[in-house]
């Protein structure tokens, strides 16, 4: 996968994680019409994440902003999907609204999708590992399978091959967290995965972005093309 201008490989997930509360706060500030820097400033000045120290507040706020920005693909990807910038912007705005003010399940599903848009590691994990298993009615994803996926990912990408052992441990934990938080897995300790009952509004927005691959992977369906 060639990275577009809005994605990163995924090594930073060692310190970023799922961030459901933080994503809701930042998405709500975006809905209020604040630009990126204003959002970061408001979060920092008001300690809106309610962290005990301020060390990571601005960094986490920027992480959340970048995930929201990644919901709209770059021009090349929009052209490939045959989606207009206007339609993509409207769909992304809907996902931002669901993250900020939707039901918890809607927010979690939309957050997972924002992570798929931002991090190559998460997208390939969901598309190639989770989606393929669900489509083949294989509902088991063991730690050994997760390890094998990350190894294959590192083989494909030279920058990922440089990740340290400590980084790999944390990345595995974050991917497990993504499965649990989104509803693809009932608990961190379970090896069973399950198709998402994707919320209608979330699904409609993702399809409006032309990302039928993501919908198919999350629900265990065949790609409709």
JSON list of C-alpha atoms in Angstrom, two decimals:
[
{"chain": "A", "resi": 1, "resn": "UNK", "atom": "CA", "xyz": [0.00, 0.00, 0.00]},
{"chain": "A", "resi": 2, "resn": "UNK", "atom": "CA", "xyz": [1.41, 3.37, -1.01]},
{"chain": "A", "resi": 3, "resn": "UNK", "atom": "CA", "xyz": [0.84, 5.95, 1.68]},
{"chain": "A", "resi": 4, "resn": "UNK", "atom": "CA", "xyz": [-1.28, 8.93, 0.71]},
{"chain": "A", "resi": 5, "resn": "UNK", "atom": "CA", "xyz": [-0.82, 12.39, 2.17]},
{"chain": "A", "resi": 6, "resn": "UNK", "atom": "CA", "xyz": [-3.17, 11.70, 5.07]},
{"chain": "A", "resi": 7, "resn": "UNK", "atom": "CA", "xyz": [-1.87, 8.34, 6.31]},
{"chain": "A", "resi": 8, "resn": "UNK", "atom": "CA", "xyz": [1.03, 7.19, 8.43]},
{"chain": "A", "resi": 9, "resn": "UNK", "atom": "CA", "xyz": [2.40, 3.70, 8.78]},
{"chain": "A", "resi": 10, "resn": "UNK", "atom": "CA", "xyz": [1.22, 3.19, 12.36]},
{"chain": "A", "resi": 11, "resn": "UNK", "atom": "CA", "xyz": [4.20, 3.02, 14.69]},
{"chain": "A", "resi": 12, "resn": "UNK", "atom": "CA", "xyz": [2.89, 5.99, 16.68]},
{"chain": "A", "resi": 13, "resn": "UNK", "atom": "CA", "xyz": [-0.01, 3.83, 17.87]},
{"chain": "A", "resi": 14, "resn": "UNK", "atom": "CA", "xyz": [2.27, 2.68, 20.69]},
{"chain": "A", "resi": 15, "resn": "UNK", "atom": "CA", "xyz": [1.32, 5.86, 22.56]},
{"chain": "A", "resi": 16, "resn": "UNK", "atom": "CA", "xyz": [-1.93, 6.89, 20.87]},
{"chain": "A", "resi": 17, "resn": "UNK", "atom": "CA", "xyz": [-4.34, 3.95, 21.27]},
{"chain": "A", "resi": 18, "resn": "UNK", "atom": "CA", "xyz": [-8.12, 4.14, 20.64]},
{"chain": "A", "resi": 19, "resn": "UNK", "atom": "CA", "xyz": [-8.82, 7.42, 22.55]},
{"chain": "A", "resi": 20, "resn": "UNK", "atom": "CA", "xyz": [-12.65, 7.32, 22.65]},
{"chain": "A", "resi": 21, "resn": "UNK", "atom": "CA", "xyz": [-13.09, 10.18, 25.14]},
{"chain": "A", "resi": 22, "resn": "UNK", "atom": "CA", "xyz": [-10.49, 12.35, 23.46]},
{"chain": "A", "resi": 23, "resn": "UNK", "atom": "CA", "xyz": [-11.96, 11.75, 20.01]},
{"chain": "A", "resi": 24, "resn": "UNK", "atom": "CA", "xyz": [-15.42, 12.77, 21.21]},
{"chain": "A", "resi": 25, "resn": "UNK", "atom": "CA", "xyz": [-14.09, 15.99, 22.72]},
{"chain": "A", "resi": 26, "resn": "UNK", "atom": "CA", "xyz": [-12.14, 16.96, 19.61]},
{"chain": "A", "resi": 27, "resn": "UNK", "atom": "CA", "xyz": [-14.95, 16.00, 17.22]},
{"chain": "A", "resi": 28, "resn": "UNK", "atom": "CA", "xyz": [-17.38, 18.16, 19.20]},
{"chain": "A", "resi": 29, "resn": "UNK", "atom": "CA", "xyz": [-15.00, 21.12, 19.00]},
{"chain": "A", "resi": 30, "resn": "UNK", "atom": "CA", "xyz": [-14.77, 20.54, 15.23]},
{"chain": "A", "resi": 31, "resn": "UNK", "atom": "CA", "xyz": [-18.56, 20.63, 14.99]},
{"chain": "A", "resi": 32, "resn": "UNK", "atom": "CA", "xyz": [-18.54, 23.99, 16.75]},
{"chain": "A", "resi": 33, "resn": "UNK", "atom": "CA", "xyz": [-16.55, 25.39, 13.81]},
{"chain": "A", "resi": 34, "resn": "UNK", "atom": "CA", "xyz": [-13.07, 25.52, 15.34]},
{"chain": "A", "resi": 35, "resn": "UNK", "atom": "CA", "xyz": [-10.05, 25.03, 13.09]},
{"chain": "A", "resi": 36, "resn": "UNK", "atom": "CA", "xyz": [-7.27, 22.58, 13.92]},
{"chain": "A", "resi": 37, "resn": "UNK", "atom": "CA", "xyz": [-5.02, 24.91, 15.91]},
{"chain": "A", "resi": 38, "resn": "UNK", "atom": "CA", "xyz": [-7.95, 26.40, 17.82]},
{"chain": "A", "resi": 39, "resn": "UNK", "atom": "CA", "xyz": [-9.05, 22.89, 18.80]},
{"chain": "A", "resi": 40, "resn": "UNK", "atom": "CA", "xyz": [-5.60, 22.08, 20.17]},
{"chain": "A", "resi": 41, "resn": "UNK", "atom": "CA", "xyz": [-5.49, 25.39, 22.02]},
{"chain": "A", "resi": 42, "resn": "UNK", "atom": "CA", "xyz": [-8.94, 24.90, 23.60]},
{"chain": "A", "resi": 43, "resn": "UNK", "atom": "CA", "xyz": [-8.13, 21.36, 24.70]},
{"chain": "A", "resi": 44, "resn": "UNK", "atom": "CA", "xyz": [-4.82, 22.44, 26.21]},
{"chain": "A", "resi": 45, "resn": "UNK", "atom": "CA", "xyz": [-6.04, 25.58, 27.94]},
{"chain": "A", "resi": 46, "resn": "UNK", "atom": "CA", "xyz": [-9.10, 23.91, 29.42]},
{"chain": "A", "resi": 47, "resn": "UNK", "atom": "CA", "xyz": [-7.49, 20.51, 29.99]},
{"chain": "A", "resi": 48, "resn": "UNK", "atom": "CA", "xyz": [-10.60, 19.12, 28.33]},
{"chain": "A", "resi": 49, "resn": "UNK", "atom": "CA", "xyz": [-9.21, 15.59, 28.37]},
{"chain": "A", "resi": 50, "resn": "UNK", "atom": "CA", "xyz": [-8.96, 15.85, 32.19]},
{"chain": "A", "resi": 51, "resn": "UNK", "atom": "CA", "xyz": [-5.46, 14.41, 32.31]},
{"chain": "A", "resi": 52, "resn": "UNK", "atom": "CA", "xyz": [-3.60, 14.61, 35.65]},
{"chain": "A", "resi": 53, "resn": "UNK", "atom": "CA", "xyz": [-0.63, 16.26, 33.89]},
{"chain": "A", "resi": 54, "resn": "UNK", "atom": "CA", "xyz": [-0.48, 18.45, 30.79]},
{"chain": "A", "resi": 55, "resn": "UNK", "atom": "CA", "xyz": [2.48, 16.69, 29.16]},
{"chain": "A", "resi": 56, "resn": "UNK", "atom": "CA", "xyz": [0.54, 14.80, 26.48]},
{"chain": "A", "resi": 57, "resn": "UNK", "atom": "CA", "xyz": [-2.56, 16.98, 26.11]},
{"chain": "A", "resi": 58, "resn": "UNK", "atom": "CA", "xyz": [-1.57, 18.97, 23.00]},
{"chain": "A", "resi": 59, "resn": "UNK", "atom": "CA", "xyz": [-0.05, 15.89, 21.35]},
{"chain": "A", "resi": 60, "resn": "UNK", "atom": "CA", "xyz": [-3.18, 13.81, 21.87]},
{"chain": "A", "resi": 61, "resn": "UNK", "atom": "CA", "xyz": [-5.38, 16.63, 20.62]},
{"chain": "A", "resi": 62, "resn": "UNK", "atom": "CA", "xyz": [-3.34, 16.80, 17.41]},
{"chain": "A", "resi": 63, "resn": "UNK", "atom": "CA", "xyz": [-3.59, 13.02, 17.05]},
{"chain": "A", "resi": 64, "resn": "UNK", "atom": "CA", "xyz": [-7.38, 13.25, 17.18]},
{"chain": "A", "resi": 65, "resn": "UNK", "atom": "CA", "xyz": [-7.45, 16.15, 14.73]},
{"chain": "A", "resi": 66, "resn": "UNK", "atom": "CA", "xyz": [-5.29, 14.17, 12.29]},
{"chain": "A", "resi": 67, "resn": "UNK", "atom": "CA", "xyz": [-7.66, 11.20, 12.46]},
{"chain": "A", "resi": 68, "resn": "UNK", "atom": "CA", "xyz": [-10.63, 13.42, 11.65]},
{"chain": "A", "resi": 69, "resn": "UNK", "atom": "CA", "xyz": [-8.73, 15.03, 8.77]},
{"chain": "A", "resi": 70, "resn": "UNK", "atom": "CA", "xyz": [-7.84, 11.59, 7.40]},
{"chain": "A", "resi": 71, "resn": "UNK", "atom": "CA", "xyz": [-11.52, 10.76, 6.92]},
{"chain": "A", "resi": 72, "resn": "UNK", "atom": "CA", "xyz": [-11.39, 12.67, 3.61]},
{"chain": "A", "resi": 73, "resn": "UNK", "atom": "CA", "xyz": [-9.03, 10.85, 1.22]},
{"chain": "A", "resi": 74, "resn": "UNK", "atom": "CA", "xyz": [-6.51, 12.74, -0.87]},
{"chain": "A", "resi": 75, "resn": "UNK", "atom": "CA", "xyz": [-7.32, 13.79, -4.44]},
{"chain": "A", "resi": 76, "resn": "UNK", "atom": "CA", "xyz": [-5.79, 10.69, -6.02]},
{"chain": "A", "resi": 77, "resn": "UNK", "atom": "CA", "xyz": [-7.83, 8.35, -3.83]},
{"chain": "A", "resi": 78, "resn": "UNK", "atom": "CA", "xyz": [-11.02, 10.33, -4.36]},
{"chain": "A", "resi": 79, "resn": "UNK", "atom": "CA", "xyz": [-10.53, 10.06, -8.11]},
{"chain": "A", "resi": 80, "resn": "UNK", "atom": "CA", "xyz": [-9.92, 6.32, -7.84]},
{"chain": "A", "resi": 81, "resn": "UNK", "atom": "CA", "xyz": [-13.12, 5.89, -5.84]},
{"chain": "A", "resi": 82, "resn": "UNK", "atom": "CA", "xyz": [-15.02, 8.27, -8.15]},
{"chain": "A", "resi": 83, "resn": "UNK", "atom": "CA", "xyz": [-16.18, 10.39, -5.22]},
{"chain": "A", "resi": 84, "resn": "UNK", "atom": "CA", "xyz": [-16.40, 14.17, -5.44]},
{"chain": "A", "resi": 85, "resn": "UNK", "atom": "CA", "xyz": [-14.60, 16.30, -2.82]},
{"chain": "A", "resi": 86, "resn": "UNK", "atom": "CA", "xyz": [-17.96, 17.79, -1.84]},
{"chain": "A", "resi": 87, "resn": "UNK", "atom": "CA", "xyz": [-19.57, 14.39, -1.23]},
{"chain": "A", "resi": 88, "resn": "UNK", "atom": "CA", "xyz": [-16.50, 13.19, 0.66]},
{"chain": "A", "resi": 89, "resn": "UNK", "atom": "CA", "xyz": [-16.50, 16.26, 2.87]},
{"chain": "A", "resi": 90, "resn": "UNK", "atom": "CA", "xyz": [-20.19, 15.81, 3.68]},
{"chain": "A", "resi": 91, "resn": "UNK", "atom": "CA", "xyz": [-19.69, 12.14, 4.56]},
{"chain": "A", "resi": 92, "resn": "UNK", "atom": "CA", "xyz": [-16.69, 12.94, 6.74]},
{"chain": "A", "resi": 93, "resn": "UNK", "atom": "CA", "xyz": [-18.70, 15.64, 8.52]},
{"chain": "A", "resi": 94, "resn": "UNK", "atom": "CA", "xyz": [-21.36, 13.03, 9.27]},
{"chain": "A", "resi": 95, "resn": "UNK", "atom": "CA", "xyz": [-18.78, 10.71, 10.80]},
{"chain": "A", "resi": 96, "resn": "UNK", "atom": "CA", "xyz": [-17.43, 13.59, 12.89]},
{"chain": "A", "resi": 97, "resn": "UNK", "atom": "CA", "xyz": [-20.96, 14.25, 14.13]},
{"chain": "A", "resi": 98, "resn": "UNK", "atom": "CA", "xyz": [-21.42, 10.60, 15.06]},
{"chain": "A", "resi": 99, "resn": "UNK", "atom": "CA", "xyz": [-18.12, 10.55, 16.94]},
{"chain": "A", "resi": 100, "resn": "UNK", "atom": "CA", "xyz": [-19.03, 13.71, 18.83]},
{"chain": "A", "resi": 101, "resn": "UNK", "atom": "CA", "xyz": [-22.69, 13.22, 19.57]},
{"chain": "A", "resi": 102, "resn": "UNK", "atom": "CA", "xyz": [-23.75, 9.79, 18.40]},
{"chain": "A", "resi": 103, "resn": "UNK", "atom": "CA", "xyz": [-24.57, 6.78, 20.54]},
{"chain": "A", "resi": 104, "resn": "UNK", "atom": "CA", "xyz": [-21.53, 5.02, 22.02]},
{"chain": "A", "resi": 105, "resn": "UNK", "atom": "CA", "xyz": [-21.67, 2.24, 19.44]},
{"chain": "A", "resi": 106, "resn": "UNK", "atom": "CA", "xyz": [-21.86, 4.73, 16.57]},
{"chain": "A", "resi": 107, "resn": "UNK", "atom": "CA", "xyz": [-18.93, 6.68, 17.97]},
{"chain": "A", "resi": 108, "resn": "UNK", "atom": "CA", "xyz": [-16.78, 3.58, 18.47]},
{"chain": "A", "resi": 109, "resn": "UNK", "atom": "CA", "xyz": [-17.39, 2.33, 14.94]},
{"chain": "A", "resi": 110, "resn": "UNK", "atom": "CA", "xyz": [-16.67, 5.74, 13.46]},
{"chain": "A", "resi": 111, "resn": "UNK", "atom": "CA", "xyz": [-13.48, 6.06, 15.55]},
{"chain": "A", "resi": 112, "resn": "UNK", "atom": "CA", "xyz": [-12.27, 2.69, 14.31]},
{"chain": "A", "resi": 113, "resn": "UNK", "atom": "CA", "xyz": [-12.92, 3.82, 10.75]},
{"chain": "A", "resi": 114, "resn": "UNK", "atom": "CA", "xyz": [-10.99, 7.06, 11.34]},
{"chain": "A", "resi": 115, "resn": "UNK", "atom": "CA", "xyz": [-8.07, 4.93, 12.50]},
{"chain": "A", "resi": 116, "resn": "UNK", "atom": "CA", "xyz": [-8.33, 2.82, 9.35]},
{"chain": "A", "resi": 117, "resn": "UNK", "atom": "CA", "xyz": [-8.10, 6.04, 7.36]},
{"chain": "A", "resi": 118, "resn": "UNK", "atom": "CA", "xyz": [-5.13, 7.36, 9.31]},
{"chain": "A", "resi": 119, "resn": "UNK", "atom": "CA", "xyz": [-2.95, 4.28, 9.92]},
{"chain": "A", "resi": 120, "resn": "UNK", "atom": "CA", "xyz": [-1.91, 1.79, 7.25]},
{"chain": "A", "resi": 121, "resn": "UNK", "atom": "CA", "xyz": [-1.36, -0.80, 9.99]},
{"chain": "A", "resi": 122, "resn": "UNK", "atom": "CA", "xyz": [-4.97, -0.62, 11.19]},
{"chain": "A", "resi": 123, "resn": "UNK", "atom": "CA", "xyz": [-6.44, -0.57, 7.70]},
{"chain": "A", "resi": 124, "resn": "UNK", "atom": "CA", "xyz": [-4.50, -3.59, 6.52]},
{"chain": "A", "resi": 125, "resn": "UNK", "atom": "CA", "xyz": [-5.22, -5.42, 9.76]},
{"chain": "A", "resi": 126, "resn": "UNK", "atom": "CA", "xyz": [-8.97, -4.95, 9.34]},
{"chain": "A", "resi": 127, "resn": "UNK", "atom": "CA", "xyz": [-9.05, -5.57, 5.57]},
{"chain": "A", "resi": 128, "resn": "UNK", "atom": "CA", "xyz": [-6.55, -8.40, 5.24]},
{"chain": "A", "resi": 129, "resn": "UNK", "atom": "CA", "xyz": [-6.72, -10.19, 8.57]},
{"chain": "A", "resi": 130, "resn": "UNK", "atom": "CA", "xyz": [-10.11, -9.56, 10.17]},
{"chain": "A", "resi": 131, "resn": "UNK", "atom": "CA", "xyz": [-12.21, -9.14, 7.02]},
{"chain": "A", "resi": 132, "resn": "UNK", "atom": "CA", "xyz": [-10.81, -12.21, 5.28]},
{"chain": "A", "resi": 133, "resn": "UNK", "atom": "CA", "xyz": [-11.42, -14.36, 8.36]},
{"chain": "A", "resi": 134, "resn": "UNK", "atom": "CA", "xyz": [-14.98, -13.17, 8.77]},
{"chain": "A", "resi": 135, "resn": "UNK", "atom": "CA", "xyz": [-15.76, -13.77, 5.10]},
{"chain": "A", "resi": 136, "resn": "UNK", "atom": "CA", "xyz": [-14.46, -17.33, 5.35]},
{"chain": "A", "resi": 137, "resn": "UNK", "atom": "CA", "xyz": [-16.47, -17.88, 8.57]},
{"chain": "A", "resi": 138, "resn": "UNK", "atom": "CA", "xyz": [-13.26, -18.21, 10.59]},
{"chain": "A", "resi": 139, "resn": "UNK", "atom": "CA", "xyz": [-14.10, -16.46, 13.85]},
{"chain": "A", "resi": 140, "resn": "UNK", "atom": "CA", "xyz": [-10.80, -17.11, 15.63]},
{"chain": "A", "resi": 141, "resn": "UNK", "atom": "CA", "xyz": [-7.93, -14.65, 15.73]},
{"chain": "A", "resi": 142, "resn": "UNK", "atom": "CA", "xyz": [-5.23, -15.86, 18.10]},
{"chain": "A", "resi": 143, "resn": "UNK", "atom": "CA", "xyz": [-2.16, -13.98, 19.27]},
{"chain": "A", "resi": 144, "resn": "UNK", "atom": "CA", "xyz": [-0.09, -16.10, 16.90]},
{"chain": "A", "resi": 145, "resn": "UNK", "atom": "CA", "xyz": [-2.22, -14.84, 13.99]},
{"chain": "A", "resi": 146, "resn": "UNK", "atom": "CA", "xyz": [-1.74, -11.26, 15.13]},
{"chain": "A", "resi": 147, "resn": "UNK", "atom": "CA", "xyz": [2.02, -11.80, 15.37]},
{"chain": "A", "resi": 148, "resn": "UNK", "atom": "CA", "xyz": [2.10, -13.31, 11.89]},
{"chain": "A", "resi": 149, "resn": "UNK", "atom": "CA", "xyz": [0.17, -10.36, 10.45]},
{"chain": "A", "resi": 150, "resn": "UNK", "atom": "CA", "xyz": [2.59, -7.83, 11.94]},
{"chain": "A", "resi": 151, "resn": "UNK", "atom": "CA", "xyz": [5.57, -9.82, 10.66]},
{"chain": "A", "resi": 152, "resn": "UNK", "atom": "CA", "xyz": [4.12, -9.78, 7.13]},
{"chain": "A", "resi": 153, "resn": "UNK", "atom": "CA", "xyz": [3.48, -6.05, 7.46]},
{"chain": "A", "resi": 154, "resn": "UNK", "atom": "CA", "xyz": [7.11, -5.48, 8.45]},
{"chain": "A", "resi": 155, "resn": "UNK", "atom": "CA", "xyz": [8.34, -7.51, 5.50]},
{"chain": "A", "resi": 156, "resn": "UNK", "atom": "CA", "xyz": [6.36, -5.30, 3.10]},
{"chain": "A", "resi": 157, "resn": "UNK", "atom": "CA", "xyz": [7.46, -1.96, 4.54]},
{"chain": "A", "resi": 158, "resn": "UNK", "atom": "CA", "xyz": [11.06, -1.07, 5.28]},
{"chain": "A", "resi": 159, "resn": "UNK", "atom": "CA", "xyz": [10.17, 1.59, 7.85]},
{"chain": "A", "resi": 160, "resn": "UNK", "atom": "CA", "xyz": [8.00, -0.87, 9.77]},
{"chain": "A", "resi": 161, "resn": "UNK", "atom": "CA", "xyz": [10.84, -3.38, 9.77]},
{"chain": "A", "resi": 162, "resn": "UNK", "atom": "CA", "xyz": [12.74, -0.99, 12.04]},
{"chain": "A", "resi": 163, "resn": "UNK", "atom": "CA", "xyz": [10.17, -1.16, 14.84]},
{"chain": "A", "resi": 164, "resn": "UNK", "atom": "CA", "xyz": [11.68, -2.31, 18.14]},
{"chain": "A", "resi": 165, "resn": "UNK", "atom": "CA", "xyz": [10.44, -5.28, 20.14]},
{"chain": "A", "resi": 166, "resn": "UNK", "atom": "CA", "xyz": [8.91, -2.90, 22.69]},
{"chain": "A", "resi": 167, "resn": "UNK", "atom": "CA", "xyz": [7.05, -1.11, 19.90]},
{"chain": "A", "resi": 168, "resn": "UNK", "atom": "CA", "xyz": [5.71, -4.39, 18.55]},
{"chain": "A", "resi": 169, "resn": "UNK", "atom": "CA", "xyz": [4.38, -5.38, 21.97]},
{"chain": "A", "resi": 170, "resn": "UNK", "atom": "CA", "xyz": [2.50, -2.10, 22.29]},
{"chain": "A", "resi": 171, "resn": "UNK", "atom": "CA", "xyz": [1.19, -2.26, 18.73]},
{"chain": "A", "resi": 172, "resn": "UNK", "atom": "CA", "xyz": [-0.26, -5.70, 19.33]},
{"chain": "A", "resi": 173, "resn": "UNK", "atom": "CA", "xyz": [-1.99, -4.35, 22.43]},
{"chain": "A", "resi": 174, "resn": "UNK", "atom": "CA", "xyz": [-3.44, -1.42, 20.50]},
{"chain": "A", "resi": 175, "resn": "UNK", "atom": "CA", "xyz": [-4.78, -3.65, 17.72]},
{"chain": "A", "resi": 176, "resn": "UNK", "atom": "CA", "xyz": [-6.42, -5.87, 20.33]},
{"chain": "A", "resi": 177, "resn": "UNK", "atom": "CA", "xyz": [-7.92, -2.75, 21.89]},
{"chain": "A", "resi": 178, "resn": "UNK", "atom": "CA", "xyz": [-9.31, -1.67, 18.51]},
{"chain": "A", "resi": 179, "resn": "UNK", "atom": "CA", "xyz": [-11.09, -5.00, 18.14]},
{"chain": "A", "resi": 180, "resn": "UNK", "atom": "CA", "xyz": [-12.60, -4.82, 21.62]},
{"chain": "A", "resi": 181, "resn": "UNK", "atom": "CA", "xyz": [-13.57, -1.15, 21.63]},
{"chain": "A", "resi": 182, "resn": "UNK", "atom": "CA", "xyz": [-15.29, -1.38, 18.26]},
{"chain": "A", "resi": 183, "resn": "UNK", "atom": "CA", "xyz": [-17.21, -4.58, 19.04]},
{"chain": "A", "resi": 184, "resn": "UNK", "atom": "CA", "xyz": [-15.29, -6.91, 16.72]},
{"chain": "A", "resi": 185, "resn": "UNK", "atom": "CA", "xyz": [-14.20, -8.85, 19.82]},
{"chain": "A", "resi": 186, "resn": "UNK", "atom": "CA", "xyz": [-16.04, -9.23, 23.12]},
{"chain": "A", "resi": 187, "resn": "UNK", "atom": "CA", "xyz": [-12.97, -8.89, 25.35]},
{"chain": "A", "resi": 188, "resn": "UNK", "atom": "CA", "xyz": [-9.21, -8.45, 25.17]},
{"chain": "A", "resi": 189, "resn": "UNK", "atom": "CA", "xyz": [-8.73, -11.99, 26.45]},
{"chain": "A", "resi": 190, "resn": "UNK", "atom": "CA", "xyz": [-10.98, -13.63, 23.89]},
{"chain": "A", "resi": 191, "resn": "UNK", "atom": "CA", "xyz": [-9.61, -15.10, 20.66]},
{"chain": "A", "resi": 192, "resn": "UNK", "atom": "CA", "xyz": [-13.04, -14.95, 19.00]},
{"chain": "A", "resi": 193, "resn": "UNK", "atom": "CA", "xyz": [-13.95, -12.20, 16.55]},
{"chain": "A", "resi": 194, "resn": "UNK", "atom": "CA", "xyz": [-17.39, -11.36, 15.22]},
{"chain": "A", "resi": 195, "resn": "UNK", "atom": "CA", "xyz": [-18.81, -9.32, 12.35]},
{"chain": "A", "resi": 196, "resn": "UNK", "atom": "CA", "xyz": [-19.90, -5.81, 13.26]},
{"chain": "A", "resi": 197, "resn": "UNK", "atom": "CA", "xyz": [-23.57, -4.99, 13.12]},
{"chain": "A", "resi": 198, "resn": "UNK", "atom": "CA", "xyz": [-22.54, -1.76, 11.45]},
{"chain": "A", "resi": 199, "resn": "UNK", "atom": "CA", "xyz": [-24.74, 1.18, 12.37]},
{"chain": "A", "resi": 200, "resn": "UNK", "atom": "CA", "xyz": [-26.79, 2.37, 9.39]},
{"chain": "A", "resi": 201, "resn": "UNK", "atom": "CA", "xyz": [-25.58, 5.97, 9.60]},
{"chain": "A", "resi": 202, "resn": "UNK", "atom": "CA", "xyz": [-21.95, 4.92, 9.95]},
{"chain": "A", "resi": 203, "resn": "UNK", "atom": "CA", "xyz": [-22.24, 2.52, 7.03]},
{"chain": "A", "resi": 204, "resn": "UNK", "atom": "CA", "xyz": [-23.97, 5.11, 4.84]},
{"chain": "A", "resi": 205, "resn": "UNK", "atom": "CA", "xyz": [-21.19, 7.64, 5.49]},
{"chain": "A", "resi": 206, "resn": "UNK", "atom": "CA", "xyz": [-18.42, 5.14, 4.76]},
{"chain": "A", "resi": 207, "resn": "UNK", "atom": "CA", "xyz": [-20.10, 4.08, 1.53]},
{"chain": "A", "resi": 208, "resn": "UNK", "atom": "CA", "xyz": [-20.53, 7.72, 0.56]},
{"chain": "A", "resi": 209, "resn": "UNK", "atom": "CA", "xyz": [-16.75, 7.94, 0.86]},
{"chain": "A", "resi": 210, "resn": "UNK", "atom": "CA", "xyz": [-16.53, 5.11, -1.68]},
{"chain": "A", "resi": 211, "resn": "UNK", "atom": "CA", "xyz": [-14.97, 2.73, 0.85]},
{"chain": "A", "resi": 212, "resn": "UNK", "atom": "CA", "xyz": [-16.97, -0.42, 0.23]},
{"chain": "A", "resi": 213, "resn": "UNK", "atom": "CA", "xyz": [-13.85, -2.44, 1.10]},
{"chain": "A", "resi": 214, "resn": "UNK", "atom": "CA", "xyz": [-14.03, -1.21, 4.70]},
{"chain": "A", "resi": 215, "resn": "UNK", "atom": "CA", "xyz": [-17.73, -1.98, 5.02]},
{"chain": "A", "resi": 216, "resn": "UNK", "atom": "CA", "xyz": [-17.23, -5.48, 3.63]},
{"chain": "A", "resi": 217, "resn": "UNK", "atom": "CA", "xyz": [-14.32, -6.20, 5.99]},
{"chain": "A", "resi": 218, "resn": "UNK", "atom": "CA", "xyz": [-16.08, -4.94, 9.10]},
{"chain": "A", "resi": 219, "resn": "UNK", "atom": "CA", "xyz": [-19.27, -6.88, 8.40]},
{"chain": "A", "resi": 220, "resn": "UNK", "atom": "CA", "xyz": [-17.74, -10.02, 6.89]},
{"chain": "A", "resi": 221, "resn": "UNK", "atom": "CA", "xyz": [-19.53, -9.52, 3.59]},
{"chain": "A", "resi": 222, "resn": "UNK", "atom": "CA", "xyz": [-18.33, -9.85, 0.04]},
{"chain": "A", "resi": 223, "resn": "UNK", "atom": "CA", "xyz": [-17.34, -6.61, -1.67]},
{"chain": "A", "resi": 224, "resn": "UNK", "atom": "CA", "xyz": [-20.23, -5.27, -3.72]},
{"chain": "A", "resi": 225, "resn": "UNK", "atom": "CA", "xyz": [-18.84, -3.96, -7.00]}
]
